[in-house]
Coordinates of C-alpha atoms in Angstrom, one line a residue:
Chain S
X898 CA -3.0 40.0 8.3
X899 CA -1.5 39.7 11.8
X900 CA -4.1 37.2 12.9
X901 CA -3.6 35.2 9.7
X902 CA 0.2 35.0 10.4
X903 CA -0.5 33.7 13.9
X904 CA -2.9 31.0 12.6
X905 CA -0.3 29.9 10.0
X906 CA 2.4 29.9 12.7
X907 CA 0.3 27.8 15.1
X908 CA -0.5 25.3 12.2
X909 CA 3.1 25.0 11.3
X910 CA 4.1 24.4 14.9
X911 CA 1.4 21.7 15.2
X912 CA 2.6 20.0 12.0
X913 CA 6.2 20.1 13.2
X914 CA 5.3 18.8 16.7
X915 CA 3.2 16.0 15.0
X916 CA 6.1 15.0 12.8
X917 CA 8.5 14.9 15.8
X918 CA 6.1 12.8 17.8
X919 CA 5.7 10.4 14.9
X920 CA 9.4 10.1 14.5
X921 CA 9.8 9.4 18.2
X922 CA 7.1 6.8 18.1
X923 CA 8.7 5.2 15.0
X924 CA 12.1 5.2 16.6
X925 CA 10.6 3.6 19.7
X926 CA 9.3 0.6 17.8
X927 CA 11.3 -2.7 17.7
X928 CA 12.8 -3.8 14.3
X929 CA 10.2 -6.6 14.0
X930 CA 7.3 -4.2 14.6
X931 CA 8.6 -1.7 12.0
X932 CA 8.9 -4.6 9.5
X933 CA 5.3 -5.6 10.2
X934 CA 4.1 -2.1 9.6
X935 CA 5.9 -2.1 6.3
X936 CA 4.8 -5.6 5.2
X937 CA 1.2 -4.8 6.2
X938 CA 1.2 -1.5 4.2
X939 CA 2.6 -3.2 1.1
X940 CA 0.1 -6.1 1.4
X941 CA -2.8 -3.6 1.6
X942 CA -1.5 -1.6 -1.3
X943 CA -1.1 -4.7 -3.4
X944 CA -4.6 -5.7 -2.5
X945 CA -6.0 -2.3 -3.5
X946 CA -4.0 -2.2 -6.7
X947 CA -5.4 -5.7 -7.7
X948 CA -9.0 -4.5 -7.1
X949 CA -8.4 -1.3 -9.1
X950 CA -6.7 -3.2 -11.9
X951 CA -9.6 -5.7 -12.0
X952 CA -12.2 -2.9 -12.1
X953 CA -10.2 -1.2 -14.9
X954 CA -10.1 -4.5 -17.0
X955 CA -13.8 -5.1 -16.4
X956 CA -14.4 -1.6 -17.8
X957 CA -11.9 -2.1 -20.7
X958 CA -12.3 -5.7 -21.9
X959 CA -9.7 -5.1 -24.6
X960 CA -7.0 -5.1 -21.9
X961 CA -8.1 -8.5 -20.6
X962 CA -5.3 -10.4 -22.5
X963 CA -2.5 -8.4 -21.0
X964 CA -4.2 -8.5 -17.6
X965 CA -4.4 -12.4 -17.7
X966 CA -1.1 -12.9 -19.4
X967 CA 1.2 -10.5 -17.6
X968 CA -0.4 -8.5 -14.8
X969 CA -2.1 -11.3 -12.9
X970 CA 1.1 -13.4 -12.9
X971 CA 3.0 -10.4 -11.6
X972 CA 0.5 -10.1 -8.8
X973 CA 0.8 -13.8 -8.2
X974 CA 4.6 -13.6 -7.9
X975 CA 4.5 -10.5 -5.7
X976 CA 2.0 -12.0 -3.3
X977 CA 3.8 -15.3 -3.1
X978 CA 7.1 -13.5 -2.4
X979 CA 5.4 -11.6 0.4
X980 CA 4.0 -14.9 1.8
X981 CA 7.5 -16.4 1.7
X982 CA 9.0 -13.3 3.3
X983 CA 6.4 -13.6 6.2
X984 CA 7.0 -17.3 6.7
X985 CA 10.8 -17.6 6.3
X986 CA 12.1 -14.1 7.3
X987 CA 9.3 -12.3 9.1
X988 CA 9.0 -14.7 11.9
X989 CA 12.8 -14.6 12.4
X990 CA 15.0 -11.6 12.2
X991 CA 12.9 -9.2 10.1
X992 CA 14.2 -5.7 9.7
X993 CA 12.5 -2.7 8.1
X994 CA 15.3 -2.3 5.7
X995 CA 15.0 -5.9 4.6
X996 CA 11.3 -5.5 4.2
X997 CA 11.7 -2.4 2.0
X998 CA 14.5 -4.0 -0.1
X999 CA 12.5 -7.2 -0.7
X1000 CA 9.0 -5.9 -1.2
X1001 CA 9.2 -2.5 -2.8
X1002 CA 10.7 -3.8 -6.1
X1003 CA 7.7 -6.2 -6.4
X1004 CA 5.2 -3.3 -5.9
X1005 CA 7.1 -1.3 -8.5
X1006 CA 7.0 -4.1 -11.1
X1007 CA 3.2 -4.4 -10.6
X1008 CA 2.7 -0.7 -10.8
X1009 CA 4.8 -0.5 -14.1
X1010 CA 2.6 -3.3 -15.6
X1011 CA -0.6 -1.6 -14.6
X1012 CA 0.7 1.7 -16.1
X1013 CA 1.7 -0.1 -19.3
X1014 CA -1.8 -1.6 -19.5
X1015 CA -3.1 1.9 -19.7
X1016 CA -4.2 2.5 -16.1
X1017 CA -3.9 6.2 -15.3
X1018 CA -0.5 6.8 -13.6
X1019 CA -2.0 9.6 -11.4
X1020 CA -4.5 7.1 -10.0
X1021 CA -1.8 4.6 -9.3
X1022 CA 0.4 7.2 -7.7
X1023 CA -2.5 8.3 -5.5
X1024 CA -2.8 4.8 -4.2
X1025 CA 0.8 4.0 -3.5
X1026 CA 1.6 7.5 -2.2
X1027 CA 5.2 7.9 -1.3
X1028 CA 6.1 4.2 -1.4
X1029 CA 8.3 4.2 -4.4
Chain W
X249 CA -11.4 14.1 -17.2
X250 CA -14.3 11.8 -17.8
X251 CA -16.8 11.1 -15.0
X252 CA -15.4 7.6 -14.6
X253 CA -11.8 9.0 -14.3
X254 CA -13.0 11.5 -11.7
X255 CA -14.7 8.8 -9.6
X256 CA -11.5 6.7 -9.9
X257 CA -9.4 9.6 -8.8
X258 CA -11.7 10.2 -5.8
X259 CA -11.6 6.5 -4.9
X260 CA -7.8 6.6 -5.1
X261 CA -7.6 9.6 -2.9
X262 CA -9.8 8.0 -0.3
X263 CA -7.8 4.8 -0.5
X264 CA -4.5 6.7 0.0
X265 CA -6.0 8.6 3.0
X266 CA -7.2 5.4 4.6
X267 CA -3.8 3.6 4.0
X268 CA -1.8 6.5 5.3
X269 CA -4.1 6.9 8.3
X270 CA -3.7 3.1 9.1
X271 CA 0.1 3.3 9.0
X272 CA 0.1 6.5 11.1
X273 CA -2.3 5.1 13.6
X274 CA -0.3 1.9 13.9
X275 CA 3.0 3.8 14.6
X276 CA 1.2 6.2 17.0
X277 CA -0.2 3.2 18.9
X278 CA -3.8 4.0 18.1
X279 CA -4.3 0.8 16.1
X280 CA -2.5 -2.5 16.8
X281 CA 0.3 -3.4 14.5
X282 CA -0.7 -6.6 12.7
X283 CA 0.9 -9.8 13.8
X284 CA 2.7 -12.1 11.3
X285 CA -0.3 -14.5 11.6
X286 CA -2.7 -11.7 10.7
X287 CA -0.5 -10.8 7.7
X288 CA -0.6 -14.4 6.6
X289 CA -4.4 -14.2 6.6
X290 CA -4.4 -10.9 4.5
X291 CA -2.0 -12.5 2.1
X292 CA -4.1 -15.6 1.7
X293 CA -7.2 -13.4 0.9
X294 CA -5.4 -11.7 -2.0
X295 CA -4.0 -15.1 -3.1
X296 CA -7.6 -16.5 -3.3
X297 CA -8.6 -13.5 -5.5
X298 CA -5.5 -14.0 -7.7
X299 CA -6.2 -17.7 -8.1
X300 CA -9.9 -17.1 -8.9
X301 CA -8.8 -14.6 -11.6
X302 CA -6.3 -17.1 -13.0
X303 CA -9.0 -19.8 -13.2
X304 CA -11.8 -17.6 -14.4

């Protein structure tokens, strides 16, 4: 029991130290670098969601109409907005707050459509993690 | 859960782990933060897939 408490204590200290280090590193990044980390993360998640949505529709052909009519256009809008953000704002005065405020609602709208198409919400949540 | 759902859940968990690790590694300096030009390339790749889906 005593040994177990020591192991748990060491693990907790390690986790706390890792979090503090991560926070320090994050605080040390420039605004533009933070924005690029966020935009890159959102872009990757959008890409993964598209692949999973496509795989889901391939396995469920009855969902194809909604996929083509609503979900793909939503991906199109989201991706083009990211492109516009990169070109017009990203290369200028990009901030992490601006990236979050601009891009997260797009991700949310795509997620909502995927969920309404019938894709398992737990699967989507596992992909997007704590983004919402 | 059906076998397909289990595989999907495992894939999703792996994807989440990879995405979180990538963000963590970028912040910690273990992986380079993508440049805006690299992000444009990633964006164009997804756009190509979207366009193919719209046409197909």
